[in-house]
C-alpha cells in the first residue's frame, strides 16, 4: 500500500477535500494514525495504486521527520540537514513535510 496526501487524493478522484475527510470519518478510506502530533496539518491516506504524477510513500517503510531521524541516528539536526542538501540522505517532501525513509540506513551507519 501507498500513502498520499488527502489533498492529492481529492484532486485525483475529482472530489472536494471535505468529502475525503467524510470518507475517512466514515471508515471508507483508511488514514495514517497521527497520534504523535508531528503531522498536524497533513492527512495521509492509504491507497492501493497511485498515478505517477502523485508523490507517495511506501506504507511498509518507516518514515521519520528530520528531528526524529536525527535523534534515531544520534546526530544533530543540522548535520542531517547538511546531508539532505548534499543528497547523501534520501528524502521526500509532501505538502511541505519532509519524510526520511529509514530503510536507507543500516545498523552501522555513522555520520561525522
PDB file of C-alpha atoms in Angstrom:
ATOM      1  CA  UNK A   1       0.000   0.000   0.000  1.00  0.00           C
ATOM      2  CA  UNK A   2       0.996   3.590  -0.565  1.00  0.00           C
ATOM      3  CA  UNK A   3       0.383   6.769   1.422  1.00  0.00           C
ATOM      4  CA  UNK A   4      -0.659  10.005  -0.275  1.00  0.00           C
ATOM      5  CA  UNK A   5      -1.860  13.382   0.954  1.00  0.00           C
ATOM      6  CA  UNK A   6      -5.625  13.690   1.331  1.00  0.00           C
ATOM      7  CA  UNK A   7      -5.493  16.785  -0.906  1.00  0.00           C
ATOM      8  CA  UNK A   8      -3.829  14.766  -3.664  1.00  0.00           C
ATOM      9  CA  UNK A   9      -6.472  12.063  -3.254  1.00  0.00           C
ATOM     10  CA  UNK A  10      -9.230  14.667  -3.644  1.00  0.00           C
ATOM     11  CA  UNK A  11      -7.621  16.101  -6.803  1.00  0.00           C
ATOM     12  CA  UNK A  12      -7.042  12.613  -8.224  1.00  0.00           C
ATOM     13  CA  UNK A  13     -10.631  11.483  -7.609  1.00  0.00           C
ATOM     14  CA  UNK A  14     -12.182  14.841  -8.534  1.00  0.00           C
ATOM     15  CA  UNK A  15     -13.883  15.401  -5.184  1.00  0.00           C
ATOM     16  CA  UNK A  16     -13.749  18.136  -2.553  1.00  0.00           C
ATOM     17  CA  UNK A  17     -11.362  17.736   0.362  1.00  0.00           C
ATOM     18  CA  UNK A  18     -14.341  17.825   2.753  1.00  0.00           C
ATOM     19  CA  UNK A  19     -15.687  14.715   1.029  1.00  0.00           C
ATOM     20  CA  UNK A  20     -12.360  12.950   1.585  1.00  0.00           C
ATOM     21  CA  UNK A  21     -12.461  13.819   5.294  1.00  0.00           C
ATOM     22  CA  UNK A  22     -16.018  12.485   5.465  1.00  0.00           C
ATOM     23  CA  UNK A  23     -14.883   9.228   3.799  1.00  0.00           C
ATOM     24  CA  UNK A  24     -12.123   8.960   6.407  1.00  0.00           C
ATOM     25  CA  UNK A  25     -14.594   9.641   9.228  1.00  0.00           C
ATOM     26  CA  UNK A  26     -16.991   7.006   7.848  1.00  0.00           C
ATOM     27  CA  UNK A  27     -14.172   4.461   7.599  1.00  0.00           C
ATOM     28  CA  UNK A  28     -14.383   4.227   3.800  1.00  0.00           C
ATOM     29  CA  UNK A  29     -10.771   5.414   3.487  1.00  0.00           C
ATOM     30  CA  UNK A  30      -8.080   4.492   5.983  1.00  0.00           C
ATOM     31  CA  UNK A  31      -5.762   7.270   7.117  1.00  0.00           C
ATOM     32  CA  UNK A  32      -2.433   7.234   8.891  1.00  0.00           C
ATOM     33  CA  UNK A  33      -2.813   7.468  12.661  1.00  0.00           C
ATOM     34  CA  UNK A  34      -1.157  10.739  13.635  1.00  0.00           C
ATOM     35  CA  UNK A  35      -1.064  10.096  17.358  1.00  0.00           C
ATOM     36  CA  UNK A  36       2.417  11.606  17.716  1.00  0.00           C
ATOM     37  CA  UNK A  37       1.136  15.006  16.548  1.00  0.00           C
ATOM     38  CA  UNK A  38       4.018  15.646  14.142  1.00  0.00           C
ATOM     39  CA  UNK A  39       1.678  15.825  11.135  1.00  0.00           C
ATOM     40  CA  UNK A  40      -0.861  18.285  12.476  1.00  0.00           C
ATOM     41  CA  UNK A  41      -1.801  19.761   9.103  1.00  0.00           C
ATOM     42  CA  UNK A  42      -1.191  16.807   6.807  1.00  0.00           C
ATOM     43  CA  UNK A  43      -3.599  13.914   6.441  1.00  0.00           C
ATOM     44  CA  UNK A  44      -2.133  10.848   4.721  1.00  0.00           C
ATOM     45  CA  UNK A  45      -4.453   8.204   3.310  1.00  0.00           C
ATOM     46  CA  UNK A  46      -3.782   4.629   2.229  1.00  0.00           C
ATOM     47  CA  UNK A  47      -4.325   3.665  -1.419  1.00  0.00           C
ATOM     48  CA  UNK A  48      -3.513   0.539  -3.430  1.00  0.00           C
ATOM     49  CA  UNK A  49      -2.344   2.320  -6.575  1.00  0.00           C
ATOM     50  CA  UNK A  50      -1.104   5.832  -7.250  1.00  0.00           C
ATOM     51  CA  UNK A  51      -0.782   7.699 -10.553  1.00  0.00           C
ATOM     52  CA  UNK A  52       2.818   8.598 -11.421  1.00  0.00           C
ATOM     53  CA  UNK A  53       2.223  12.338 -11.008  1.00  0.00           C
ATOM     54  CA  UNK A  54       1.347  11.971  -7.304  1.00  0.00           C
ATOM     55  CA  UNK A  55       4.197  11.608  -4.820  1.00  0.00           C
ATOM     56  CA  UNK A  56       3.580   8.733  -2.418  1.00  0.00           C
ATOM     57  CA  UNK A  57       5.277   6.895   0.423  1.00  0.00           C
ATOM     58  CA  UNK A  58       5.609   3.143   0.868  1.00  0.00           C
ATOM     59  CA  UNK A  59       3.468   2.287   3.885  1.00  0.00           C
ATOM     60  CA  UNK A  60       5.742  -0.673   4.722  1.00  0.00           C
ATOM     61  CA  UNK A  61       8.743   1.616   5.314  1.00  0.00           C
ATOM     62  CA  UNK A  62       9.244   3.689   8.451  1.00  0.00           C
ATOM     63  CA  UNK A  63       9.420   7.386   7.521  1.00  0.00           C
ATOM     64  CA  UNK A  64      10.572   9.966  10.051  1.00  0.00           C
ATOM     65  CA  UNK A  65      10.816  13.744  10.035  1.00  0.00           C
ATOM     66  CA  UNK A  66      14.216  15.432  10.302  1.00  0.00           C
ATOM     67  CA  UNK A  67      14.165  15.768  14.090  1.00  0.00           C
ATOM     68  CA  UNK A  68      13.086  12.147  14.638  1.00  0.00           C
ATOM     69  CA  UNK A  69      15.642  10.808  12.132  1.00  0.00           C
ATOM     70  CA  UNK A  70      18.468  12.847  13.679  1.00  0.00           C
ATOM     71  CA  UNK A  71      17.605  11.505  17.123  1.00  0.00           C
ATOM     72  CA  UNK A  72      17.422   7.914  15.879  1.00  0.00           C
ATOM     73  CA  UNK A  73      20.766   8.270  14.055  1.00  0.00           C
ATOM     74  CA  UNK A  74      22.299  10.073  17.046  1.00  0.00           C
ATOM     75  CA  UNK A  75      23.339  13.161  15.056  1.00  0.00           C
ATOM     76  CA  UNK A  76      22.390  16.807  15.184  1.00  0.00           C
ATOM     77  CA  UNK A  77      19.511  18.066  13.077  1.00  0.00           C
ATOM     78  CA  UNK A  78      21.933  20.482  11.367  1.00  0.00           C
ATOM     79  CA  UNK A  79      24.225  17.594  10.437  1.00  0.00           C
ATOM     80  CA  UNK A  80      21.311  15.663   8.979  1.00  0.00           C
ATOM     81  CA  UNK A  81      20.077  18.724   7.056  1.00  0.00           C
ATOM     82  CA  UNK A  82      23.539  19.174   5.549  1.00  0.00           C
ATOM     83  CA  UNK A  83      23.473  15.574   4.312  1.00  0.00           C
ATOM     84  CA  UNK A  84      19.987  16.115   2.895  1.00  0.00           C
ATOM     85  CA  UNK A  85      21.235  19.181   0.971  1.00  0.00           C
ATOM     86  CA  UNK A  86      24.202  17.189  -0.352  1.00  0.00           C
ATOM     87  CA  UNK A  87      21.880  14.307  -1.348  1.00  0.00           C
ATOM     88  CA  UNK A  88      23.711  11.890   0.950  1.00  0.00           C
ATOM     89  CA  UNK A  89      20.374  11.140   2.600  1.00  0.00           C
ATOM     90  CA  UNK A  90      17.266  10.441   0.536  1.00  0.00           C
ATOM     91  CA  UNK A  91      14.039  12.194   1.481  1.00  0.00           C
ATOM     92  CA  UNK A  92      10.591  13.028   0.122  1.00  0.00           C
ATOM     93  CA  UNK A  93       8.693  16.266   0.556  1.00  0.00           C
ATOM     94  CA  UNK A  94       4.908  16.130   0.538  1.00  0.00           C
ATOM     95  CA  UNK A  95       2.963  19.347   1.121  1.00  0.00           C
ATOM     96  CA  UNK A  96       5.958  20.934   2.866  1.00  0.00           C
ATOM     97  CA  UNK A  97       6.675  17.977   5.165  1.00  0.00           C
ATOM     98  CA  UNK A  98       9.983  16.129   4.876  1.00  0.00           C
ATOM     99  CA  UNK A  99       9.903  12.337   5.120  1.00  0.00           C
ATOM    100  CA  UNK A 100      13.131  10.357   5.514  1.00  0.00           C
ATOM    101  CA  UNK A 101      12.805   6.620   4.756  1.00  0.00           C
ATOM    102  CA  UNK A 102      14.728   4.799   7.465  1.00  0.00           C
ATOM    103  CA  UNK A 103      15.315   1.685   5.363  1.00  0.00           C
ATOM    104  CA  UNK A 104      18.210   3.510   3.668  1.00  0.00           C
ATOM    105  CA  UNK A 105      20.248   3.188   6.861  1.00  0.00           C
ATOM    106  CA  UNK A 106      21.677   0.017   8.303  1.00  0.00           C
ATOM    107  CA  UNK A 107      22.814  -0.524  11.857  1.00  0.00           C
ATOM    108  CA  UNK A 108      26.404   0.518  11.090  1.00  0.00           C
ATOM    109  CA  UNK A 109      25.618   3.963   9.650  1.00  0.00           C
ATOM    110  CA  UNK A 110      27.723   6.672  11.238  1.00  0.00           C
ATOM    111  CA  UNK A 111      27.863  10.365  10.431  1.00  0.00           C
ATOM    112  CA  UNK A 112      30.742  12.612  11.323  1.00  0.00           C
TER     113      UNK A 112
END
